[in-house]
């Protein structure tokens, strides 16, 4: 019974919780987000102006996100992903994916 | 927003332009140059012209007389207004190419407020926006839209226009004939 529970728990841990990055005031919040492998990260644009999320080497790119729009990406391998806003390149952020 | 990196926009408004939309033309003896510094921006960076556009600009200017007035326009300021907010262009080569001309006027937008600067024979102007005002460089945590009381809004929005105005004052040097 206890062993079964432990298995259930470790399975639950493998399904990482989803995480969020808010865009407000031309800033990614949090600027660095650390998540376990398998996490789906969702960006939500809270600004009155469009932003575009682009991975530094263009491995992913959101469309234009208007106010309230969201963009999600699931990270299946460990590593550090750097991204920025393709319209306002001073806006930068990082996702650290841990094994 | 155009997800084809400007293709639909250029098909409509940019017929005959080069690359991502740059072009030039002459009118009334003035050489006008439209540059594009908002395409393929890099993380953490400023506006960007790119090597292809810079090569085109060098070629475009190479046969022009230094006495020909030049007007350049581009979205992001071509000189650095405030690097921390990305308000400038990785474009020193462009400015270097323009230095030899006697009269260069650079018109920019992007920062939604008026900033002017004179450097040698180059005059830089930015313009207000009709969309929303933005804070003066460094006066806010971010360059995001600035909220002002509704009754003040129209005083911080605006358009820029250029017109010829005949002055009503004599020039400092006056020539007078000895007789007649
Ligand atoms: Cu943006």
mmCIF file of C-alpha atoms and ligand atoms in Angstrom:
data_model
loop_
_atom_site.group_PDB
_atom_site.id
_atom_site.type_symbol
_atom_site.label_atom_id
_atom_site.label_comp_id
_atom_site.label_asym_id
_atom_site.label_seq_id
_atom_site.Cartn_x
_atom_site.Cartn_y
_atom_site.Cartn_z
ATOM 1 C CA UNK A 1 0.000 0.000 0.000
ATOM 2 C CA UNK A 2 2.749 2.441 1.015
ATOM 3 C CA UNK A 3 4.934 1.361 -1.897
ATOM 4 C CA UNK A 4 2.026 1.960 -4.248
ATOM 5 C CA UNK A 5 1.594 5.462 -2.890
ATOM 6 C CA UNK A 6 5.290 6.180 -3.360
ATOM 7 C CA UNK A 7 5.057 5.133 -7.016
ATOM 8 C CA UNK A 8 2.040 7.342 -7.486
ATOM 9 C CA UNK A 9 3.886 10.268 -5.937
ATOM 10 C CA UNK A 10 6.969 9.849 -8.103
ATOM 11 C CA UNK A 11 4.743 9.609 -11.171
ATOM 12 C CA UNK A 12 3.056 12.810 -10.086
ATOM 13 C CA UNK A 13 6.471 14.465 -9.760
ATOM 14 C CA UNK A 14 7.381 13.372 -13.288
ATOM 15 C CA UNK A 15 4.348 15.245 -14.563
ATOM 16 C CA UNK A 16 5.699 18.659 -13.743
ATOM 17 C CA UNK A 17 3.283 21.377 -12.801
ATOM 18 C CA UNK A 18 2.702 24.033 -15.391
ATOM 19 C CA UNK A 19 4.389 27.362 -14.941
ATOM 20 C CA UNK A 20 3.714 30.910 -15.947
ATOM 21 C CA UNK A 21 5.594 33.944 -17.105
ATOM 22 C CA UNK A 22 3.767 37.247 -17.039
ATOM 23 C CA UNK A 23 4.594 40.041 -19.395
ATOM 24 C CA UNK A 24 3.998 43.429 -17.815
ATOM 25 C CA UNK A 25 5.607 46.792 -18.330
ATOM 26 C CA UNK A 26 7.952 45.498 -21.030
ATOM 27 C CA UNK A 27 9.375 42.929 -18.629
ATOM 28 C CA UNK A 28 9.221 39.143 -18.358
ATOM 29 C CA UNK A 29 8.227 38.176 -14.829
ATOM 30 C CA UNK A 30 10.055 36.234 -13.580
ATOM 31 C CA UNK A 31 13.002 37.020 -15.869
ATOM 32 C CA UNK A 32 14.506 33.619 -15.011
ATOM 33 C CA UNK A 33 12.183 30.702 -14.407
ATOM 34 C CA UNK A 34 13.476 27.335 -13.228
ATOM 35 C CA UNK A 35 11.258 24.336 -14.014
ATOM 36 C CA UNK A 36 11.638 20.543 -14.173
ATOM 37 C CA UNK A 37 11.728 18.740 -17.524
ATOM 38 C CA UNK A 38 8.265 18.279 -18.976
ATOM 39 C CA UNK A 39 6.892 21.599 -17.756
ATOM 40 C CA UNK A 40 4.615 23.600 -19.982
ATOM 41 C CA UNK A 41 5.355 27.281 -19.611
ATOM 42 C CA UNK A 42 2.681 29.781 -20.547
ATOM 43 C CA UNK A 43 3.408 33.434 -21.234
ATOM 44 C CA UNK A 44 0.575 35.933 -20.832
ATOM 45 C CA UNK A 45 0.802 39.428 -22.227
ATOM 46 C CA UNK A 46 -0.510 41.898 -19.683
ATOM 47 C CA UNK A 47 0.676 44.979 -21.590
ATOM 48 C CA UNK A 48 -1.427 47.240 -23.793
ATOM 49 C CA UNK A 49 0.977 46.593 -26.632
ATOM 50 C CA UNK A 50 1.931 43.504 -28.646
ATOM 51 C CA UNK A 51 4.979 41.408 -27.824
ATOM 52 C CA UNK A 52 6.535 38.468 -29.644
ATOM 53 C CA UNK A 53 8.414 35.742 -27.790
ATOM 54 C CA UNK A 54 11.361 34.411 -29.713
ATOM 55 C CA UNK A 55 13.989 31.902 -28.670
ATOM 56 C CA UNK A 56 17.432 33.409 -29.289
ATOM 57 C CA UNK A 57 18.217 30.943 -32.082
ATOM 58 C CA UNK A 58 14.618 31.004 -33.346
ATOM 59 C CA UNK A 59 13.844 27.453 -32.139
ATOM 60 C CA UNK A 60 10.434 28.771 -31.186
ATOM 61 C CA UNK A 61 8.609 31.996 -31.838
ATOM 62 C CA UNK A 62 5.152 33.056 -30.747
ATOM 63 C CA UNK A 63 2.961 35.011 -33.063
ATOM 64 C CA UNK A 64 2.167 38.561 -32.064
ATOM 65 C CA UNK A 65 0.658 38.430 -28.593
ATOM 66 C CA UNK A 66 -1.902 41.147 -28.086
ATOM 67 C CA UNK A 67 -3.205 42.136 -24.651
ATOM 68 C CA UNK A 68 -4.320 39.024 -22.772
ATOM 69 C CA UNK A 69 -2.968 36.600 -25.391
ATOM 70 C CA UNK A 70 -1.016 33.571 -24.251
ATOM 71 C CA UNK A 71 1.716 31.391 -25.712
ATOM 72 C CA UNK A 72 2.760 27.984 -24.362
ATOM 73 C CA UNK A 73 5.797 25.856 -24.833
ATOM 74 C CA UNK A 74 6.626 22.475 -23.284
ATOM 75 C CA UNK A 75 10.252 21.868 -22.357
ATOM 76 C CA UNK A 76 11.200 18.220 -22.734
ATOM 77 C CA UNK A 77 14.973 18.436 -22.383
ATOM 78 C CA UNK A 78 17.092 19.911 -19.633
ATOM 79 C CA UNK A 79 19.085 23.037 -20.319
ATOM 80 C CA UNK A 80 18.862 26.792 -20.372
ATOM 81 C CA UNK A 81 16.642 28.436 -22.937
ATOM 82 C CA UNK A 82 17.141 32.103 -23.634
ATOM 83 C CA UNK A 83 14.480 34.177 -25.293
ATOM 84 C CA UNK A 84 13.589 37.791 -26.001
ATOM 85 C CA UNK A 85 10.860 39.946 -27.497
ATOM 86 C CA UNK A 86 11.345 40.160 -31.260
ATOM 87 C CA UNK A 87 9.782 43.642 -31.291
ATOM 88 C CA UNK A 88 11.462 45.018 -28.159
ATOM 89 C CA UNK A 89 14.751 43.124 -28.029
ATOM 90 C CA UNK A 90 15.781 44.742 -24.761
ATOM 91 C CA UNK A 91 13.198 42.442 -23.142
ATOM 92 C CA UNK A 92 14.999 39.189 -22.386
ATOM 93 C CA UNK A 93 14.214 36.120 -20.316
ATOM 94 C CA UNK A 94 15.479 32.649 -19.457
ATOM 95 C CA UNK A 95 13.939 29.271 -18.734
ATOM 96 C CA UNK A 96 16.194 26.922 -16.812
ATOM 97 C CA UNK A 97 14.964 23.344 -17.315
ATOM 98 C CA UNK A 98 16.289 20.962 -14.680
ATOM 99 C CA UNK A 99 16.452 17.157 -15.188
ATOM 100 C CA UNK B 1 0.833 41.968 -37.106
ATOM 101 C CA UNK B 2 2.333 40.418 -40.214
ATOM 102 C CA UNK B 3 3.629 36.940 -39.408
ATOM 103 C CA UNK B 4 5.372 36.705 -42.774
ATOM 104 C CA UNK B 5 8.091 39.076 -41.536
ATOM 105 C CA UNK B 6 6.723 41.988 -43.536
ATOM 106 C CA UNK B 7 5.860 40.202 -46.784
ATOM 107 C CA UNK B 8 2.204 41.270 -46.855
ATOM 108 C CA UNK B 9 3.129 44.823 -45.896
ATOM 109 C CA UNK B 10 5.748 45.086 -48.632
ATOM 110 C CA UNK B 11 3.399 43.626 -51.246
ATOM 111 C CA UNK B 12 0.982 46.422 -50.425
ATOM 112 C CA UNK B 13 3.155 49.432 -49.563
ATOM 113 C CA UNK B 14 6.678 48.467 -50.485
ATOM 114 C CA UNK B 15 6.580 47.696 -54.195
ATOM 115 C CA UNK B 16 10.006 48.203 -55.722
ATOM 116 C CA UNK B 17 11.824 48.334 -52.388
ATOM 117 C CA UNK B 18 14.928 46.322 -51.603
ATOM 118 C CA UNK B 19 15.470 43.651 -48.936
ATOM 119 C CA UNK B 20 13.117 44.136 -45.991
ATOM 120 C CA UNK B 21 11.823 47.389 -47.495
ATOM 121 C CA UNK B 22 14.604 49.952 -47.830
ATOM 122 C CA UNK B 23 14.620 52.386 -50.777
ATOM 123 C CA UNK B 24 15.700 55.805 -51.958
ATOM 124 C CA UNK B 25 14.496 58.468 -54.385
ATOM 125 C CA UNK B 26 15.278 62.028 -55.449
ATOM 126 C CA UNK B 27 12.855 64.920 -55.308
ATOM 127 C CA UNK B 28 13.545 68.636 -55.930
ATOM 128 C CA UNK B 29 17.280 67.930 -55.765
ATOM 129 C CA UNK B 30 17.011 66.250 -52.377
ATOM 130 C CA UNK B 31 17.993 62.607 -51.900
ATOM 131 C CA UNK B 32 15.572 60.710 -49.652
ATOM 132 C CA UNK B 33 16.508 57.381 -48.064
ATOM 133 C CA UNK B 34 14.149 55.063 -46.211
ATOM 134 C CA UNK B 35 15.958 52.553 -43.995
ATOM 135 C CA UNK B 36 14.593 49.531 -42.120
ATOM 136 C CA UNK B 37 16.049 48.949 -38.659
ATOM 137 C CA UNK B 38 13.274 46.889 -37.092
ATOM 138 C CA UNK B 39 13.753 43.520 -38.813
ATOM 139 C CA UNK B 40 15.669 40.529 -37.462
ATOM 140 C CA UNK B 41 16.431 42.186 -34.134
ATOM 141 C CA UNK B 42 18.791 40.363 -31.796
ATOM 142 C CA UNK B 43 18.263 39.664 -28.088
ATOM 143 C CA UNK B 44 19.232 42.538 -25.849
ATOM 144 C CA UNK B 45 20.051 44.741 -28.790
ATOM 145 C CA UNK B 46 19.238 47.986 -30.510
ATOM 146 C CA UNK B 47 17.677 48.590 -33.904
ATOM 147 C CA UNK B 48 19.597 46.820 -36.606
ATOM 148 C CA UNK B 49 20.352 47.594 -40.254
ATOM 149 C CA UNK B 50 22.309 44.482 -41.210
ATOM 150 C CA UNK B 51 25.211 44.094 -43.615
ATOM 151 C CA UNK B 52 23.094 43.775 -46.762
ATOM 152 C CA UNK B 53 21.365 47.104 -46.136
ATOM 153 C CA UNK B 54 24.610 48.848 -45.171
ATOM 154 C CA UNK B 55 26.219 47.649 -48.411
ATOM 155 C CA UNK B 56 23.239 48.943 -50.345
ATOM 156 C CA UNK B 57 23.468 52.315 -48.569
ATOM 157 C CA UNK B 58 27.163 52.657 -49.363
ATOM 158 C CA UNK B 59 26.401 51.962 -53.011
ATOM 159 C CA UNK B 60 23.387 54.287 -53.033
ATOM 160 C CA UNK B 61 25.460 57.204 -51.719
ATOM 161 C CA UNK B 62 28.666 56.588 -53.583
ATOM 162 C CA UNK B 63 27.938 58.797 -56.626
ATOM 163 C CA UNK B 64 26.057 61.512 -54.761
ATOM 164 C CA UNK B 65 27.562 64.960 -54.540
ATOM 165 C CA UNK B 66 28.315 66.150 -51.005
ATOM 166 C CA UNK B 67 26.244 69.256 -51.729
ATOM 167 C CA UNK B 68 23.101 67.227 -52.254
ATOM 168 C CA UNK B 69 20.790 67.526 -49.238
ATOM 169 C CA UNK B 70 19.994 64.142 -47.714
ATOM 170 C CA UNK B 71 16.909 63.164 -45.748
ATOM 171 C CA UNK B 72 16.970 59.786 -44.006
ATOM 172 C CA UNK B 73 14.054 58.167 -42.263
ATOM 173 C CA UNK B 74 13.863 54.996 -40.189
ATOM 174 C CA UNK B 75 11.638 53.780 -37.377
ATOM 175 C CA UNK B 76 14.050 53.440 -34.450
ATOM 176 C CA UNK B 77 16.366 56.421 -33.866
ATOM 177 C CA UNK B 78 19.594 56.072 -35.823
ATOM 178 C CA UNK B 79 21.579 57.606 -32.997
ATOM 179 C CA UNK B 80 21.558 56.314 -29.452
ATOM 180 C CA UNK B 81 18.916 58.102 -27.428
ATOM 181 C CA UNK B 82 18.882 55.586 -24.558
ATOM 182 C CA UNK B 83 20.585 52.222 -24.965
ATOM 183 C CA UNK B 84 19.065 50.711 -21.797
ATOM 184 C CA UNK B 85 15.681 50.801 -23.511
ATOM 185 C CA UNK B 86 17.002 49.801 -26.912
ATOM 186 C CA UNK B 87 16.449 53.336 -28.210
ATOM 187 C CA UNK B 88 19.182 53.455 -30.790
ATOM 188 C CA UNK B 89 20.517 51.598 -33.786
ATOM 189 C CA UNK B 90 23.487 49.454 -34.391
ATOM 190 C CA UNK B 91 24.191 51.884 -37.231
ATOM 191 C CA UNK B 92 27.450 53.717 -36.772
ATOM 192 C CA UNK B 93 28.497 52.658 -40.263
ATOM 193 C CA UNK B 94 25.388 54.300 -41.699
ATOM 194 C CA UNK B 95 26.155 57.566 -39.926
ATOM 195 C CA UNK B 96 29.775 57.345 -41.091
ATOM 196 C CA UNK B 97 28.590 57.026 -44.694
ATOM 197 C CA UNK B 98 26.447 60.166 -44.277
ATOM 198 C CA UNK B 99 29.124 62.307 -42.597
ATOM 199 C CA UNK B 100 30.599 63.754 -45.773
ATOM 200 C CA UNK B 101 27.352 65.407 -46.846
ATOM 201 C CA UNK B 102 26.712 69.072 -46.157
ATOM 202 C CA UNK B 103 23.133 68.662 -44.997
ATOM 203 C CA UNK B 104 21.705 65.495 -43.494
ATOM 204 C CA UNK B 105 18.314 65.363 -41.808
ATOM 205 C CA UNK B 106 17.410 62.178 -39.928
ATOM 206 C CA UNK B 107 13.760 61.567 -39.048
ATOM 207 C CA UNK B 108 12.798 58.806 -36.618
ATOM 208 C CA UNK B 109 9.853 57.570 -34.592
ATOM 209 C CA UNK B 110 9.672 54.712 -32.075
ATOM 210 C CA UNK B 111 10.100 56.640 -28.832
ATOM 211 C CA UNK B 112 6.788 58.556 -29.034
ATOM 212 C CA UNK B 113 8.267 61.871 -27.923
ATOM 213 C CA UNK B 114 10.341 64.669 -29.363
ATOM 214 C CA UNK B 115 14.103 64.541 -29.046
ATOM 215 C CA UNK B 116 16.354 66.614 -31.285
ATOM 216 C CA UNK B 117 20.064 66.729 -31.713
ATOM 217 C CA UNK B 118 22.577 68.353 -34.031
ATOM 218 C CA UNK B 119 25.884 66.703 -34.701
ATOM 219 C CA UNK B 120 28.117 68.272 -37.342
ATOM 220 C CA UNK B 121 26.013 68.568 -40.482
ATOM 221 C CA UNK B 122 23.481 66.050 -39.234
ATOM 222 C CA UNK B 123 20.241 66.989 -37.581
ATOM 223 C CA UNK B 124 18.239 64.300 -35.792
ATOM 224 C CA UNK B 125 14.552 64.562 -34.991
ATOM 225 C CA UNK B 126 12.132 62.130 -33.433
ATOM 226 C CA UNK B 127 8.367 62.610 -33.402
ATOM 227 C CA UNK B 128 5.377 62.126 -31.162
ATOM 228 C CA UNK B 129 2.974 59.259 -31.764
ATOM 229 C CA UNK B 130 -0.764 59.187 -32.317
ATOM 230 C CA UNK B 131 -1.065 55.935 -30.334
ATOM 231 C CA UNK B 132 0.264 56.531 -26.803
ATOM 232 C CA UNK B 133 2.966 58.560 -25.064
ATOM 233 C CA UNK B 134 6.105 56.956 -23.642
ATOM 234 C CA UNK B 135 8.171 58.185 -20.689
ATOM 235 C CA UNK B 136 11.302 60.277 -21.091
ATOM 236 C CA UNK B 137 14.467 58.116 -21.112
ATOM 237 C CA UNK B 138 15.185 56.610 -17.726
ATOM 238 C CA UNK B 139 12.274 58.272 -15.910
ATOM 239 C CA UNK B 140 10.296 55.031 -15.528
ATOM 240 C CA UNK B 141 11.194 51.384 -14.863
ATOM 241 C CA UNK B 142 10.336 50.513 -18.471
ATOM 242 C CA UNK B 143 9.516 52.250 -21.751
ATOM 243 C CA UNK B 144 5.926 51.000 -21.662
ATOM 244 C CA UNK B 145 2.970 53.229 -22.507
ATOM 245 C CA UNK B 146 2.679 56.182 -20.145
ATOM 246 C CA UNK B 147 -0.677 56.764 -18.535
ATOM 247 C CA UNK B 148 -1.638 60.412 -18.226
ATOM 248 C CA UNK B 149 -4.899 62.056 -17.149
ATOM 249 C CA UNK B 150 -7.406 61.881 -20.001
ATOM 250 C CA UNK B 151 -7.531 65.659 -20.415
ATOM 251 C CA UNK B 152 -3.751 65.746 -20.953
ATOM 252 C CA UNK B 153 -3.579 62.911 -23.429
ATOM 253 C CA UNK B 154 -3.893 64.932 -26.610
ATOM 254 C CA UNK B 155 -1.094 67.248 -25.543
ATOM 255 C CA UNK B 156 1.399 64.360 -25.558
ATOM 256 C CA UNK B 157 0.222 62.841 -28.826
ATOM 257 C CA UNK B 158 0.975 64.446 -32.150
ATOM 258 C CA UNK B 159 2.294 64.321 -35.659
ATOM 259 C CA UNK B 160 5.403 65.801 -37.230
ATOM 260 C CA UNK B 161 5.262 67.684 -40.489
ATOM 261 C CA UNK B 162 7.872 69.508 -42.507
ATOM 262 C CA UNK B 163 7.054 72.672 -44.394
ATOM 263 C CA UNK B 164 8.884 75.559 -45.990
ATOM 264 C CA UNK B 165 8.360 78.805 -44.120
ATOM 265 C CA UNK B 166 9.682 82.084 -45.460
ATOM 266 C CA UNK B 167 11.314 84.072 -42.686
ATOM 267 C CA UNK B 168 10.444 87.739 -42.135
ATOM 268 C CA UNK B 169 13.846 88.780 -40.786
ATOM 269 C CA UNK B 170 16.745 89.967 -42.971
ATOM 270 C CA UNK B 171 19.865 87.813 -42.989
ATOM 271 C CA UNK B 172 22.802 89.001 -40.925
ATOM 272 C CA UNK B 173 24.817 89.826 -44.056
ATOM 273 C CA UNK B 174 23.249 92.500 -46.209
ATOM 274 C CA UNK B 175 24.637 93.604 -49.579
ATOM 275 C CA UNK B 176 24.077 97.200 -50.592
ATOM 276 C CA UNK B 177 25.067 98.624 -53.994
ATOM 277 C CA UNK B 178 27.095 101.883 -54.017
ATOM 278 C CA UNK B 179 24.452 103.565 -56.110
ATOM 279 C CA UNK B 180 21.053 102.943 -57.676
HETATM 280 CU CU1 LIG C 1 7.778 43.383 -26.838
#
